[in-house]
Amino acid sequence: MTGDQLSEVFELVEVRGQMTGGFAVRGPWVTRAALPGQLKFMAMARGRARLTADGLDGPIELGPGDVAVLNDISWLELAGGTGEGPRREIAPTPGFPSSVLLGADGDLDDVLFGGRVELNPVGRALLTRALPPVGHVRGVTAASLRAILDRLFAEVTADRVGSAFAIRQYGQLLLLEVLRAYLDQAELPPGWLRLLTDERLRPALGRMHAEPGRTWRLEELAHAAAMSRTSFAERFRTTAGVPPLTYLHRWRMLLARRALRDGDVRVGSLAAELGYGSESAFSTAFKREVGESPLRYRDRARG
């Protein structure tokens, strides 16, 4: 159920992983970047590096297969490599795969891949609230993540026929495996990622997702979770950061945005489908949440 709900949320917020650059280097090296307002990830395909960034209490040591998720930080520095001499300043080559990655030696080179997380505005708000400034995912405890990185490394360095298509797919899978591993390894803050992994709340959450237009009472949801009304409400708020019915309202608004953006449904029909007593009640709720009317949102999204 959790996996299905995670997939459903990802589709609603249009999560996409896009590989954007990287480098392969031997000897001591350092790279610095300014990243204002971006949600990115950096994967240590081969070798080791030390990551320093604003929002961190101290450096993070990245090993082979590790990934760092960078959430709206303003700057970072990565340093790695062995041997004598000054560190060479490396500027990641834009484009993926870049020429410096072709033919990289996995036994001798430090190899770093970079990418960005693309989402719609709602997804960006949800994900940035659910992640710390830097999320560290350890590849040593995530076999699937290491396997995806190994396959991506093979595609990038071999320059085979169809590699561009394969790299796009691996970029998607890499982001999914990073988030899966993060869910397993991290102590999540209150928010939708933590809610999706809560075993006690899963039955109630599944019912809300399956029938978003139903007028759910708190007692019904608590019964589905085999909890008292008070215990359920308290656990839900602690886990999700909002009360159950507030979460349901926001879930309805996510569904409404998708329907308006991708379909030709009438606003009145959508209002009834999502449990609102009238088109005007739905339009008022939508404008309060989104900042514009359903019809204006549809025109802007499609335009």
XYZ file of C-alpha atoms in Angstrom, residues 42-49 61-67 106 109-112 136-142 145-147 149-150:
32
model
C 24.733 14.361 -6.279
C 25.744 10.715 -6.618
C 29.225 9.425 -5.807
C 29.434 6.733 -8.479
C 33.086 5.932 -7.740
C 35.576 7.148 -5.145
C 35.085 9.312 -2.066
C 34.547 12.983 -1.268
C 31.784 11.934 4.009
C 30.462 10.477 0.748
C 31.525 6.947 -0.130
C 30.990 4.848 -3.269
C 27.267 4.646 -4.021
C 26.323 7.477 -1.644
C 23.914 10.207 -2.743
C 36.067 3.072 -12.305
C 38.912 7.895 -11.071
C 36.600 9.661 -8.682
C 33.300 9.872 -10.571
C 30.450 12.152 -9.570
C 22.626 11.788 3.022
C 21.703 8.393 1.548
C 24.284 5.658 2.155
C 24.726 3.306 -0.771
C 26.372 0.655 1.393
C 22.965 -0.117 2.961
C 20.930 0.271 -0.252
C 20.614 2.170 -5.298
C 24.127 0.847 -5.861
C 22.854 -1.336 -8.715
C 24.371 3.699 -10.101
C 26.463 0.858 -11.510
